[in-house]
Short mmCIF file of C-alpha atoms in Angstrom, two decimals:
data_model
loop_
_atom_site.label_atom_id
_atom_site.label_comp_id
_atom_site.label_asym_id
_atom_site.label_seq_id
_atom_site.Cartn_x
_atom_site.Cartn_y
_atom_site.Cartn_z
CA MET A 1 46.24 16.21 -86.51
CA HIS A 2 46.60 15.61 -82.79
CA VAL A 3 43.54 14.22 -81.02
CA HIS A 4 43.10 14.48 -77.26
CA LEU A 5 42.14 11.15 -75.68
CA GLY A 6 40.58 10.93 -72.25
CA ALA A 7 41.02 8.25 -69.59
CA ILE A 8 38.07 6.24 -70.90
CA ASP A 9 39.57 6.21 -74.41
CA PHE A 10 42.92 4.88 -73.15
CA THR A 11 41.08 2.32 -71.03
CA ILE A 12 39.27 0.95 -74.10
CA ILE A 13 42.53 0.74 -76.09
CA ILE A 14 44.38 -0.99 -73.25
CA LEU A 15 41.51 -3.46 -72.74
CA TYR A 16 41.66 -4.33 -76.43
CA PHE A 17 45.38 -5.16 -76.23
CA LEU A 18 44.79 -7.25 -73.11
CA VAL A 19 42.00 -9.25 -74.76
CA VAL A 20 44.10 -9.90 -77.87
CA LEU A 21 47.05 -11.11 -75.81
CA SER A 22 44.79 -13.17 -73.53
CA VAL A 23 43.38 -15.09 -76.50
CA GLY A 24 46.88 -15.92 -77.68
CA PHE A 25 47.98 -16.97 -74.20
CA ALA A 26 44.91 -19.19 -73.79
CA PHE A 27 46.03 -21.27 -76.79
CA LYS A 28 49.65 -21.46 -75.69
CA GLY A 29 49.34 -24.86 -74.02
CA LYS A 30 47.37 -26.37 -76.91
CA MET A 31 50.14 -25.95 -79.49
CA LYS A 32 51.82 -29.38 -79.57
CA THR A 33 52.54 -30.04 -83.26
CA SER A 34 53.34 -28.05 -86.38
CA SER A 35 49.80 -28.74 -87.60
CA ASP A 36 48.33 -27.31 -84.37
CA PHE A 37 50.43 -24.17 -84.74
CA LEU A 38 50.34 -23.60 -88.51
CA LEU A 39 47.07 -25.21 -89.65
CA SER A 40 44.87 -25.09 -86.53
CA ARG A 41 44.00 -28.82 -86.93
CA ARG A 42 41.06 -27.88 -89.21
CA ASN A 43 38.38 -27.88 -86.51
CA PHE A 44 36.44 -24.60 -86.96
CA SER A 45 32.84 -24.14 -88.12
CA HIS A 46 32.15 -22.17 -91.28
CA TRP A 47 30.70 -19.31 -89.24
CA VAL A 48 34.00 -18.79 -87.42
CA THR A 49 36.20 -19.24 -90.49
CA GLY A 50 33.84 -17.08 -92.56
CA ILE A 51 34.12 -14.13 -90.17
CA ALA A 52 37.89 -14.69 -89.90
CA PHE A 53 38.07 -14.78 -93.72
CA MET A 54 36.35 -11.40 -93.89
CA SER A 55 38.35 -9.94 -91.02
CA ALA A 56 41.67 -11.01 -92.57
CA ASN A 57 40.67 -8.85 -95.54
CA LEU A 58 40.03 -5.84 -93.28
CA GLY A 59 43.57 -4.58 -93.12
CA ALA A 60 44.85 -1.03 -93.23
CA LEU A 61 43.91 -0.46 -96.86
CA GLU A 62 40.44 -1.94 -96.49
CA VAL A 63 39.47 0.66 -93.91
CA MET A 64 41.50 3.85 -94.28
CA GLY A 65 42.37 3.26 -97.92
CA MET A 66 38.86 2.45 -99.09
CA VAL A 67 37.31 5.32 -97.12
CA ALA A 68 39.83 7.51 -98.96
CA ASN A 69 38.70 5.90 -102.21
CA GLY A 70 35.10 6.65 -101.28
CA ALA A 71 36.05 10.33 -101.07
CA LYS A 72 38.05 10.18 -104.31
CA TYR A 73 35.83 7.97 -106.48
CA GLY A 74 32.43 8.06 -104.74
CA MET A 75 30.10 5.13 -105.47
CA ARG A 76 32.61 3.70 -107.95
CA THR A 77 34.36 2.31 -104.85
CA ASN A 78 31.54 -0.24 -104.60
CA HIS A 79 33.12 -2.14 -107.48
CA TRP A 80 35.83 -3.45 -105.16
CA TYR A 81 33.14 -4.92 -102.92
CA TRP A 82 30.77 -6.24 -105.56
CA ILE A 83 32.08 -7.10 -109.03
CA GLY A 84 35.60 -7.09 -107.60
CA ALA A 85 34.82 -9.58 -104.85
CA ILE A 86 31.54 -11.50 -104.89
CA PRO A 87 31.80 -13.54 -108.14
CA ALA A 88 35.35 -14.53 -107.19
CA MET A 89 34.34 -15.49 -103.64
CA VAL A 90 31.48 -17.63 -104.97
CA PHE A 91 33.84 -19.26 -107.47
CA LEU A 92 36.31 -19.99 -104.67
CA GLY A 93 33.64 -21.58 -102.50
CA MET A 94 31.88 -23.58 -105.20
CA PHE A 95 34.91 -24.66 -107.23
CA MET A 96 38.48 -24.01 -106.09
CA VAL A 97 38.19 -24.87 -102.39
CA ARG A 98 37.24 -28.39 -103.42
CA PHE A 99 40.69 -28.91 -104.96
CA TYR A 100 42.56 -27.27 -102.11
CA TYR A 101 40.76 -29.12 -99.33
CA ALA A 102 40.29 -32.53 -100.97
CA ASN A 103 44.02 -32.83 -101.70
CA GLN A 104 44.82 -31.91 -98.08
CA ILE A 105 47.31 -29.30 -99.23
CA ARG A 106 48.82 -27.15 -96.52
CA SER A 107 49.17 -24.00 -98.63
CA VAL A 108 48.16 -22.59 -102.02
CA PRO A 109 51.70 -22.85 -103.49
CA GLU A 110 51.66 -26.57 -102.64
CA TYR A 111 48.87 -27.07 -105.19
CA LEU A 112 51.20 -25.77 -107.92
CA ARG A 113 53.83 -28.33 -106.91
CA LEU A 114 51.32 -31.16 -107.23
CA ARG A 115 49.79 -29.85 -110.48
CA PHE A 116 52.96 -28.65 -112.23
CA ASP A 117 56.40 -29.00 -110.65
CA GLN A 118 58.81 -27.52 -108.13
CA ARG A 119 59.69 -24.54 -110.36
CA ALA A 120 56.15 -23.18 -110.26
CA HIS A 121 55.89 -24.10 -106.58
CA LEU A 122 59.09 -22.32 -105.55
CA LEU A 123 58.28 -19.20 -107.58
CA SER A 124 54.82 -19.01 -105.99
CA ALA A 125 56.13 -19.70 -102.46
CA LEU A 126 58.88 -17.08 -102.67
CA SER A 127 56.53 -14.55 -104.25
CA PHE A 128 53.93 -15.09 -101.57
CA ALA A 129 56.47 -14.92 -98.74
CA VAL A 130 57.65 -11.53 -100.00
CA LEU A 131 54.04 -10.40 -100.48
CA THR A 132 53.02 -11.24 -96.90
CA VAL A 133 56.00 -9.39 -95.45
CA LEU A 134 55.31 -6.29 -97.53
CA MET A 135 51.56 -6.32 -96.82
CA ALA A 136 52.12 -6.78 -93.07
CA GLY A 137 54.51 -3.83 -93.28
CA ILE A 138 51.73 -1.70 -94.79
CA ASP A 139 49.48 -2.50 -91.83
CA MET A 140 52.27 -1.72 -89.38
CA PHE A 141 52.92 1.56 -91.17
CA ALA A 142 49.24 2.55 -90.93
CA PHE A 143 49.19 1.51 -87.25
CA ALA A 144 52.24 3.69 -86.56
CA VAL A 145 50.83 6.65 -88.49
CA ILE A 146 47.68 6.59 -86.34
CA PHE A 147 49.71 6.62 -83.12
CA GLN A 148 52.06 9.25 -84.52
CA THR A 149 49.45 11.68 -85.85
CA MET A 150 46.82 11.25 -83.15
CA LEU A 151 48.94 10.59 -80.07
CA ASN A 152 52.32 12.11 -81.07
CA TRP A 153 54.13 8.80 -80.60
CA PRO A 154 57.43 8.35 -82.51
CA PHE A 155 57.04 6.24 -85.66
CA PHE A 156 59.67 3.68 -84.60
CA VAL A 157 58.08 3.16 -81.17
CA SER A 158 54.65 2.65 -82.73
CA VAL A 159 56.00 0.06 -85.18
CA CYS A 160 57.68 -1.80 -82.31
CA LEU A 161 54.45 -1.81 -80.28
CA ALA A 162 52.48 -3.28 -83.19
CA GLY A 163 55.17 -5.86 -83.84
CA VAL A 164 55.40 -6.98 -80.22
CA VAL A 165 51.63 -7.44 -79.77
CA VAL A 166 51.21 -9.39 -83.02
CA LEU A 167 54.32 -11.47 -82.33
CA LEU A 168 53.15 -12.48 -78.87
CA PHE A 169 49.65 -13.71 -79.67
CA VAL A 170 50.70 -15.45 -82.90
CA PHE A 171 53.79 -16.97 -81.27
CA TRP A 172 51.67 -18.31 -78.41
CA GLY A 173 48.56 -19.48 -80.23
CA GLY A 174 49.44 -19.76 -83.92
CA LEU A 175 46.66 -19.75 -86.49
CA SER A 176 43.99 -20.60 -83.89
CA SER A 177 44.59 -17.45 -81.85
CA SER A 178 44.75 -15.41 -85.03
CA ILE A 179 41.35 -16.70 -86.22
CA TYR A 180 39.63 -16.07 -82.89
CA ASN A 181 41.17 -12.62 -82.62
CA GLU A 182 40.03 -11.86 -86.16
CA CYS A 183 36.44 -12.61 -85.12
CA ILE A 184 36.78 -10.24 -82.16
CA GLN A 185 38.37 -7.62 -84.36
CA PHE A 186 35.57 -7.84 -86.92
CA VAL A 187 32.99 -7.00 -84.24
CA LEU A 188 35.12 -4.09 -83.03
CA ILE A 189 35.54 -2.73 -86.55
CA VAL A 190 31.77 -2.72 -87.13
CA LEU A 191 30.98 -1.21 -83.72
CA GLY A 192 33.72 1.38 -84.06
CA PHE A 193 32.99 2.62 -87.58
CA LEU A 194 29.32 2.02 -88.41
CA PRO A 195 28.04 4.84 -86.12
CA LEU A 196 30.00 7.33 -88.24
CA THR A 197 27.72 6.54 -91.18
CA PHE A 198 24.55 7.37 -89.27
CA LEU A 199 26.03 10.43 -87.56
CA GLY A 200 27.36 11.75 -90.85
CA LEU A 201 24.10 11.20 -92.74
CA HIS A 202 22.20 12.94 -89.96
CA ALA A 203 24.59 15.90 -90.15
CA VAL A 204 24.21 16.40 -93.92
CA GLY A 205 20.44 15.89 -93.93
CA GLY A 206 20.14 12.30 -95.11
CA TRP A 207 21.13 10.15 -98.08
CA HIS A 208 19.55 12.24 -100.83
CA ALA A 209 20.98 15.44 -99.37
CA LEU A 210 24.44 13.83 -99.47
CA LEU A 211 24.04 12.89 -103.14
CA ALA A 212 22.97 16.44 -103.94
CA LYS A 213 26.24 17.79 -102.52
CA LEU A 214 28.44 15.65 -104.78
CA PRO A 215 29.18 15.67 -108.55
CA SER A 216 27.05 13.33 -110.67
CA GLY A 217 29.96 10.98 -111.33
CA TYR A 218 30.20 10.20 -107.62
CA VAL A 219 26.64 9.01 -107.03
CA HIS A 220 26.38 5.95 -109.29
CA THR A 221 28.18 2.61 -109.28
CA TRP A 222 27.92 1.81 -113.01
CA ARG A 223 26.13 4.66 -114.77
CA GLY A 224 28.41 7.03 -116.68
CA MET A 225 31.58 4.92 -116.42
CA GLY A 226 34.20 6.14 -118.89
CA ALA A 227 32.23 9.30 -119.68
CA ALA A 228 33.29 12.85 -118.99
CA GLY A 229 33.28 13.54 -115.26
CA ASP A 230 33.90 9.92 -114.28
CA PRO A 231 36.32 10.13 -111.31
CA LEU A 232 37.65 6.61 -111.94
CA GLY A 233 38.24 7.10 -115.64
CA VAL A 234 37.67 3.59 -117.04
CA PRO A 235 34.81 2.16 -119.12
CA TRP A 236 32.60 -0.52 -117.60
CA TRP A 237 34.14 -3.39 -119.56
CA VAL A 238 37.63 -2.64 -118.18
CA MET A 239 36.20 -2.90 -114.67
CA VAL A 240 34.48 -6.20 -115.51
CA VAL A 241 37.55 -7.71 -117.21
CA GLY A 242 40.36 -6.08 -115.24
CA GLU A 243 38.84 -6.37 -111.79
CA GLY A 244 36.04 -8.95 -112.07
CA LEU A 245 37.86 -11.49 -114.25
CA CYS A 246 41.53 -10.78 -113.53
CA ALA A 247 42.48 -9.05 -110.30
CA ALA A 248 39.61 -10.23 -108.07
CA PRO A 249 39.87 -13.99 -108.77
CA ALA A 250 43.64 -13.74 -108.43
CA TYR A 251 43.28 -12.21 -104.97
CA TRP A 252 40.28 -14.07 -103.54
CA CYS A 253 41.06 -17.51 -105.03
CA THR A 254 44.85 -17.78 -104.72
CA ASP A 255 45.91 -15.48 -101.86
CA PHE A 256 46.84 -17.98 -99.17
CA LEU A 257 46.20 -15.41 -96.43
CA LEU A 258 42.47 -15.85 -97.19
CA VAL A 259 42.41 -19.46 -98.38
CA GLN A 260 44.17 -20.48 -95.15
CA ARG A 261 41.02 -19.51 -93.22
CA ALA A 262 38.85 -21.77 -95.37
CA MET A 263 41.37 -24.59 -94.97
CA ALA A 264 40.99 -24.34 -91.18
CA ALA A 265 37.32 -25.43 -91.43
CA ARG A 266 36.30 -28.80 -89.99
CA ASP A 267 35.21 -30.43 -93.27
CA LEU A 268 34.89 -29.80 -97.01
CA SER A 269 31.34 -28.44 -96.78
CA SER A 270 32.37 -25.93 -94.10
CA ALA A 271 35.44 -24.96 -96.12
CA ARG A 272 33.30 -24.29 -99.19
CA LYS A 273 30.85 -22.20 -97.17
CA THR A 274 33.60 -20.09 -95.61
CA PRO A 275 33.97 -17.53 -98.44
CA LEU A 276 30.18 -17.58 -98.97
CA VAL A 277 29.57 -16.57 -95.35
CA ALA A 278 32.23 -13.85 -95.69
CA ALA A 279 30.60 -12.56 -98.88
CA VAL A 280 27.54 -11.22 -97.04
CA PRO A 281 29.34 -8.68 -94.80
CA LYS A 282 31.69 -7.95 -97.70
CA MET A 283 28.76 -6.82 -99.86
CA LEU A 284 27.39 -4.62 -97.07
CA PHE A 285 30.68 -3.01 -96.09
CA PRO A 286 30.30 -0.08 -98.56
CA ALA A 287 27.83 1.28 -96.00
CA VAL A 288 30.94 1.91 -93.92
CA VAL A 289 33.75 2.78 -96.33
CA THR A 290 32.11 4.19 -99.47
CA VAL A 291 29.46 6.24 -97.70
CA GLN A 292 31.90 7.57 -95.11
CA GLY A 293 34.33 8.68 -97.80
CA MET A 294 31.53 10.55 -99.56
CA LEU A 295 30.43 12.09 -96.25
CA ALA A 296 33.95 13.28 -95.50
CA LEU A 297 34.18 14.96 -98.91
CA ALA A 298 30.81 16.66 -98.40
CA ILE A 299 31.54 17.80 -94.82
CA ALA A 300 35.17 18.93 -95.19
CA PRO A 301 35.88 19.34 -98.93
CA ALA A 302 38.83 21.69 -98.41
CA VAL A 303 40.71 19.25 -96.16
CA VAL A 304 39.74 15.95 -97.77
CA GLY A 305 40.10 17.29 -101.31
CA ARG A 306 43.79 17.98 -100.63
CA ASN A 307 44.47 14.63 -98.93
CA TYR A 308 41.93 11.84 -99.31
CA ASN A 309 43.75 9.77 -96.66
CA LEU A 310 42.38 12.17 -94.05
CA ALA A 311 38.76 11.25 -94.79
CA LEU A 312 38.34 8.82 -91.91
CA PRO A 313 40.32 10.83 -89.30
CA VAL A 314 38.25 13.90 -90.20
CA LEU A 315 34.99 12.06 -89.53
CA MET A 316 36.26 10.59 -86.27
CA SER A 317 37.48 13.94 -84.95
CA THR A 318 34.23 15.62 -86.03
CA PHE A 319 31.65 13.22 -84.63
CA TYR A 320 33.34 11.18 -81.89
CA GLY A 321 33.78 12.40 -78.34
CA PRO A 322 35.24 10.68 -75.27
CA GLY A 323 34.54 6.97 -75.23
CA MET A 324 33.43 6.71 -78.85
CA LEU A 325 36.76 8.18 -79.96
CA GLY A 326 38.55 5.45 -78.01
CA LEU A 327 36.28 2.83 -79.59
CA GLY A 328 36.92 4.27 -83.06
CA ILE A 329 40.69 4.26 -82.63
CA THR A 330 40.47 0.74 -81.22
CA ALA A 331 38.54 -0.28 -84.35
CA LEU A 332 41.32 1.20 -86.48
CA LEU A 333 43.93 -0.67 -84.47
CA ALA A 334 41.88 -3.87 -84.80
CA SER A 335 41.85 -3.55 -88.58
CA PHE A 336 45.60 -3.09 -88.68
CA MET A 337 46.26 -5.92 -86.22
CA SER A 338 43.99 -8.21 -88.19
CA GLY A 339 45.94 -7.57 -91.38
CA MET A 340 49.30 -7.93 -89.67
CA ALA A 341 48.46 -11.18 -87.89
CA GLY A 342 46.89 -12.71 -90.99
CA ASN A 343 49.98 -12.05 -93.06
CA VAL A 344 52.35 -13.29 -90.36
CA THR A 345 50.44 -16.60 -89.95
CA ALA A 346 50.40 -17.07 -93.72
CA PHE A 347 54.13 -16.31 -93.91
CA ASN A 348 55.14 -18.80 -91.23
CA THR A 349 53.14 -21.58 -92.91
CA VAL A 350 54.52 -20.96 -96.41
CA PHE A 351 58.08 -20.56 -95.15
CA THR A 352 57.98 -23.67 -92.94
CA TYR A 353 56.20 -26.09 -95.28
CA ASP A 354 56.83 -24.75 -98.78
CA ILE A 355 60.39 -23.45 -98.48
CA TYR A 356 62.15 -24.89 -95.44
CA GLN A 357 60.70 -28.42 -95.35
CA THR A 358 60.49 -28.86 -99.13
CA TYR A 359 63.87 -27.45 -100.20
CA LEU A 360 66.16 -26.83 -97.23
CA VAL A 361 65.78 -29.46 -94.47
CA LYS A 362 63.69 -32.53 -95.29
CA GLN A 363 62.44 -35.51 -93.27
CA LYS A 364 62.93 -34.14 -89.78
CA PRO A 365 60.63 -34.93 -86.82
CA ASP A 366 57.49 -32.83 -86.59
CA ARG A 367 58.84 -31.13 -83.45
CA HIS A 368 61.61 -29.66 -85.57
CA TYR A 369 59.13 -28.00 -87.97
CA PHE A 370 57.02 -26.82 -85.04
CA ILE A 371 60.05 -24.93 -83.70
CA VAL A 372 60.90 -23.62 -87.18
CA GLY A 373 57.33 -22.33 -87.50
CA LYS A 374 57.76 -20.33 -84.30
CA ILE A 375 61.13 -19.00 -85.48
CA ALA A 376 59.51 -18.05 -88.79
CA THR A 377 56.87 -16.12 -86.84
CA VAL A 378 59.59 -14.06 -85.16
CA GLY A 379 61.48 -13.59 -88.42
CA GLY A 380 58.37 -12.66 -90.38
CA THR A 381 57.36 -10.08 -87.76
CA LEU A 382 60.82 -8.49 -87.79
CA LEU A 383 60.87 -8.37 -91.59
CA ALA A 384 57.39 -6.81 -91.59
CA CYS A 385 58.60 -4.13 -89.15
CA ALA A 386 61.52 -3.39 -91.46
CA SER A 387 59.30 -3.29 -94.55
CA SER A 388 57.04 -0.69 -92.90
CA PHE A 389 59.86 1.82 -93.42
CA ILE A 390 59.73 1.18 -97.18
CA VAL A 391 56.25 2.72 -97.22
CA LEU A 392 57.76 6.01 -96.02
CA ARG A 393 59.20 6.41 -99.53
CA PHE A 394 55.69 6.52 -101.04
CA ASN A 395 53.38 9.51 -100.68
CA ASN A 396 50.26 7.41 -101.33
CA LEU A 397 49.58 4.24 -99.37
CA MET A 398 47.11 2.92 -101.95
CA ASP A 399 49.61 3.34 -104.81
CA TYR A 400 52.15 1.22 -102.95
CA MET A 401 49.62 -1.46 -102.01
CA THR A 402 48.26 -1.78 -105.55
CA MET A 403 51.80 -2.06 -106.91
CA VAL A 404 52.61 -4.86 -104.45
CA ALA A 405 49.35 -6.74 -105.06
CA GLY A 406 49.61 -6.31 -108.82
CA LEU A 407 53.13 -7.71 -108.99
CA PHE A 408 52.74 -10.60 -106.54
CA ILE A 409 49.11 -11.78 -106.80
CA SER A 410 47.41 -10.97 -110.11
CA PRO A 411 49.80 -12.68 -112.58
CA PHE A 412 49.37 -16.23 -111.22
CA PHE A 413 45.62 -16.76 -111.28
CA ILE A 414 45.34 -17.71 -114.95
CA VAL A 415 47.87 -20.50 -114.39
CA PHE A 416 45.85 -21.82 -111.44
CA LEU A 417 42.63 -21.66 -113.44
CA LEU A 418 43.92 -23.35 -116.59
CA GLY A 419 45.70 -25.96 -114.48
CA MET A 420 42.47 -26.82 -112.64
CA LEU A 421 40.26 -26.89 -115.74
CA TRP A 422 42.52 -28.44 -118.38
CA LYS A 423 44.83 -31.45 -118.27
CA ARG A 424 46.92 -30.36 -121.25
CA PRO A 425 49.15 -27.63 -119.64
CA SER A 426 52.57 -29.07 -118.85
CA ALA A 427 54.88 -28.13 -116.00
CA THR A 428 56.92 -25.95 -118.35
CA ALA A 429 53.80 -24.22 -119.67
CA GLY A 430 52.65 -23.48 -116.13
CA PHE A 431 55.99 -22.12 -114.94
CA LEU A 432 56.65 -19.95 -117.99
CA GLY A 433 53.04 -18.77 -117.91
CA MET A 434 53.66 -17.46 -114.40
CA ILE A 435 56.84 -15.71 -115.60
CA ALA A 436 54.92 -14.18 -118.51
CA GLY A 437 52.17 -12.96 -116.18
CA LEU A 438 54.72 -11.27 -113.95
CA ALA A 439 56.44 -9.73 -116.97
CA GLY A 440 53.17 -8.43 -118.43
CA THR A 441 52.08 -6.83 -115.16
CA ALA A 442 55.50 -5.31 -114.50
CA THR A 443 55.76 -3.97 -118.06
CA GLU A 444 52.44 -2.14 -117.81
CA TYR A 445 53.38 -0.66 -114.44
CA ILE A 446 56.78 0.55 -115.70
CA LEU A 447 55.26 2.09 -118.82
CA TYR A 448 52.65 3.88 -116.72
CA ARG A 449 55.16 5.18 -114.18
CA SER A 450 57.54 6.33 -116.90
CA GLY A 451 54.79 8.33 -118.62
CA VAL A 452 54.57 6.23 -121.77
CA LEU A 453 51.04 5.12 -120.88
CA HIS A 454 48.63 7.90 -119.95
CA LEU A 455 45.71 6.75 -117.82
CA ALA A 456 43.10 8.64 -115.84
CA SER A 457 44.10 7.37 -112.39
CA THR A 458 46.35 5.00 -110.49
CA MET A 459 43.39 2.66 -110.06
CA ALA A 460 42.91 2.62 -113.83
CA ALA A 461 46.57 1.65 -114.22
CA THR A 462 46.11 -1.17 -111.72
CA LEU A 463 43.12 -2.54 -113.61
CA TRP A 464 44.99 -2.44 -116.90
CA ALA A 465 48.01 -4.14 -115.28
CA ALA A 466 45.77 -7.04 -114.28
CA VAL A 467 44.57 -7.34 -117.88
CA TRP A 468 48.13 -7.31 -119.22
CA GLY A 469 49.22 -9.97 -116.73
CA LEU A 470 46.25 -12.24 -117.46
CA CYS A 471 46.59 -11.96 -121.24
CA SER A 472 50.35 -12.56 -121.16
CA GLY A 473 50.03 -15.63 -118.94
CA PHE A 474 47.07 -16.97 -120.91
CA VAL A 475 48.84 -16.76 -124.28
CA VAL A 476 52.04 -18.37 -123.04
CA VAL A 477 50.27 -21.23 -121.23
CA ILE A 478 48.04 -22.01 -124.25
CA VAL A 479 50.87 -21.90 -126.79
CA LEU A 480 53.34 -23.93 -124.72
CA SER A 481 50.68 -26.48 -123.79
CA PHE A 482 50.59 -27.52 -127.45
CA LEU A 483 54.34 -27.25 -127.98
CA SER A 484 55.36 -29.34 -124.96
CA LYS A 485 54.59 -32.87 -123.86
CA PRO A 486 51.38 -33.08 -121.80
CA PRO A 487 51.58 -34.53 -118.26
CA ASN A 488 50.56 -38.08 -117.43
CA PRO A 489 46.76 -38.00 -116.86
CA ASP A 490 47.03 -40.49 -113.97
CA ARG A 491 49.20 -38.03 -112.05
CA LEU A 492 46.49 -35.38 -112.27
CA ASN A 493 43.69 -37.32 -110.56
CA GLY A 494 41.96 -35.01 -108.08
CA LEU A 495 43.97 -32.01 -109.28
CA VAL A 496 42.04 -31.22 -112.48
CA PHE A 497 38.29 -30.80 -112.84
CA SER A 498 36.23 -33.76 -113.99
CA ARG A 499 32.54 -34.63 -113.93
CA GLN A 500 33.13 -36.81 -110.89
CA ASP A 501 34.09 -33.68 -108.93
CA THR A 502 30.51 -32.43 -109.22
CA ASN A 503 29.22 -35.34 -107.14
CA THR A 504 27.16 -33.80 -104.35
CA SER A 505 26.03 -36.97 -102.59
CA ARG A 506 27.24 -35.67 -99.23
CA ASP A 507 25.31 -32.44 -99.70
CA ALA A 508 22.16 -34.49 -100.31
CA GLU A 509 22.42 -35.82 -96.76
CA VAL A 510 21.86 -32.37 -95.20
CA PRO A 511 18.86 -30.01 -95.47
CA TRP A 512 18.84 -27.85 -98.61
CA PHE A 513 19.31 -24.64 -96.66
CA ARG A 514 22.61 -25.91 -95.23
CA ARG A 515 24.19 -26.77 -98.56
CA PRO A 516 26.90 -24.58 -100.13
CA VAL A 517 24.79 -24.15 -103.27
CA PHE A 518 22.03 -22.48 -101.23
CA TYR A 519 24.53 -20.12 -99.60
CA ALA A 520 25.88 -19.27 -103.07
CA ALA A 521 22.38 -18.60 -104.42
CA VAL A 522 21.60 -16.18 -101.57
CA VAL A 523 24.87 -14.35 -102.13
CA LEU A 524 24.32 -14.01 -105.88
CA VAL A 525 20.76 -12.72 -105.40
CA MET A 526 22.00 -10.07 -102.96
CA PHE A 527 24.83 -9.16 -105.34
CA THR A 528 22.40 -8.69 -108.23
CA VAL A 529 19.94 -6.61 -106.21
CA LEU A 530 22.64 -4.27 -104.89
CA ASN A 531 24.11 -3.64 -108.35
CA ILE A 532 20.67 -2.90 -109.82
CA PHE A 533 19.52 -0.68 -106.95
CA PHE A 534 22.72 1.40 -106.89
CA PHE A 535 23.37 1.20 -110.65
#
């Protein structure tokens, strides 16, 4: 689907690349230590880290993939923005960030080393390193597909362009340049895509006219789940358990790509408010992705019904002319660049601190690890470019992404949670619980792919995989906690929840409307209202 771009469109795209590279170059001289480069010295306000937190989540799948889901599943897509995000984000801000930030850990896997032992730490670090490379490859693939299908650029050249731009601004400015660029990219994504919602609604005659054009199963978030005609094909309790209690907390609370943004905040209060600030635009983003997917299906059912991945390109080619088309493509590129850069900065931190410094070369001067971090940035970018070619073997981008996320993120959350809440789990219980979670998730996926399990959709299989992984890990951790020797309680101070951790004396020193608990209350009220209104 070739799209003709005018001079103004190319100008907008080129200006975007120049701004991104300029931000990275501006931080080049400020990178003096490994902490400057990999951790950003923890000096950002919660408004900046909150927007960066949200933007880091706006990768290729969040935009193109979820618009495609909006066309395929209708209002059911809202679950991934509401029950599949908001409770977990509130839990992260009100509970888990406290443990991450107070212990001054440099990465999420490092918490597992302190709470359990090096076996759990190494498994988590290696798993996350592979995850970031594969997820960055997905964003590079989507970036290349856009240039290939819309501009007729060769796939290899497009991948190289994406890799070079990301490599330069991360290599120059580290996490700081990535966070600032993510804020810029968030604004571009909103400006580039939100007009499509209004233009599309105007074209079909408004919101109620749109609903009238779609089957009944597409127009409700909760009503009719699991009944005949439900495009998602799962009952409500599977969504609550599989997504709300399993997959979502695993992603939002333990994915270091996101937690790293909260850890860059200037103090504990700002770190806790980071996911709460991000939760507000997250809740409202269905106005972009869900509605636009439904609009694409209503406007071009013959095209979109055959290939849901074309939903967003169809809307852009239909409603955007010169100038706006350039802005829309720039917004797409911004979403891909945001995902790529976020994964690369997370990879270089985990590789440098959790793998290289901990297991390969210890007790070297900080300058040594600063250089290794830059080398890891180059290596991670090259590996991501290579992994983008793996995606060519899959005919559905969302299937590949859910497989990757299911295998490398979902199985570990129950170990984190039990380790933070309960002092009894031993190092062996934690490590084998992680293995069991991986085994449970992988078993469900293999049975589904081999045809032994028959489920209504790939998304249904993903939700069930999260349930299998959580249950497997939960059973193994509980059983082995009673069969093995418990850890020394003194070693767990600050790592496991206690009543002292609820002390909010510092919060009492600031006005009530600036406290994390107020932010959380606002978020939960909005979450409740949206679910009731669009039930």
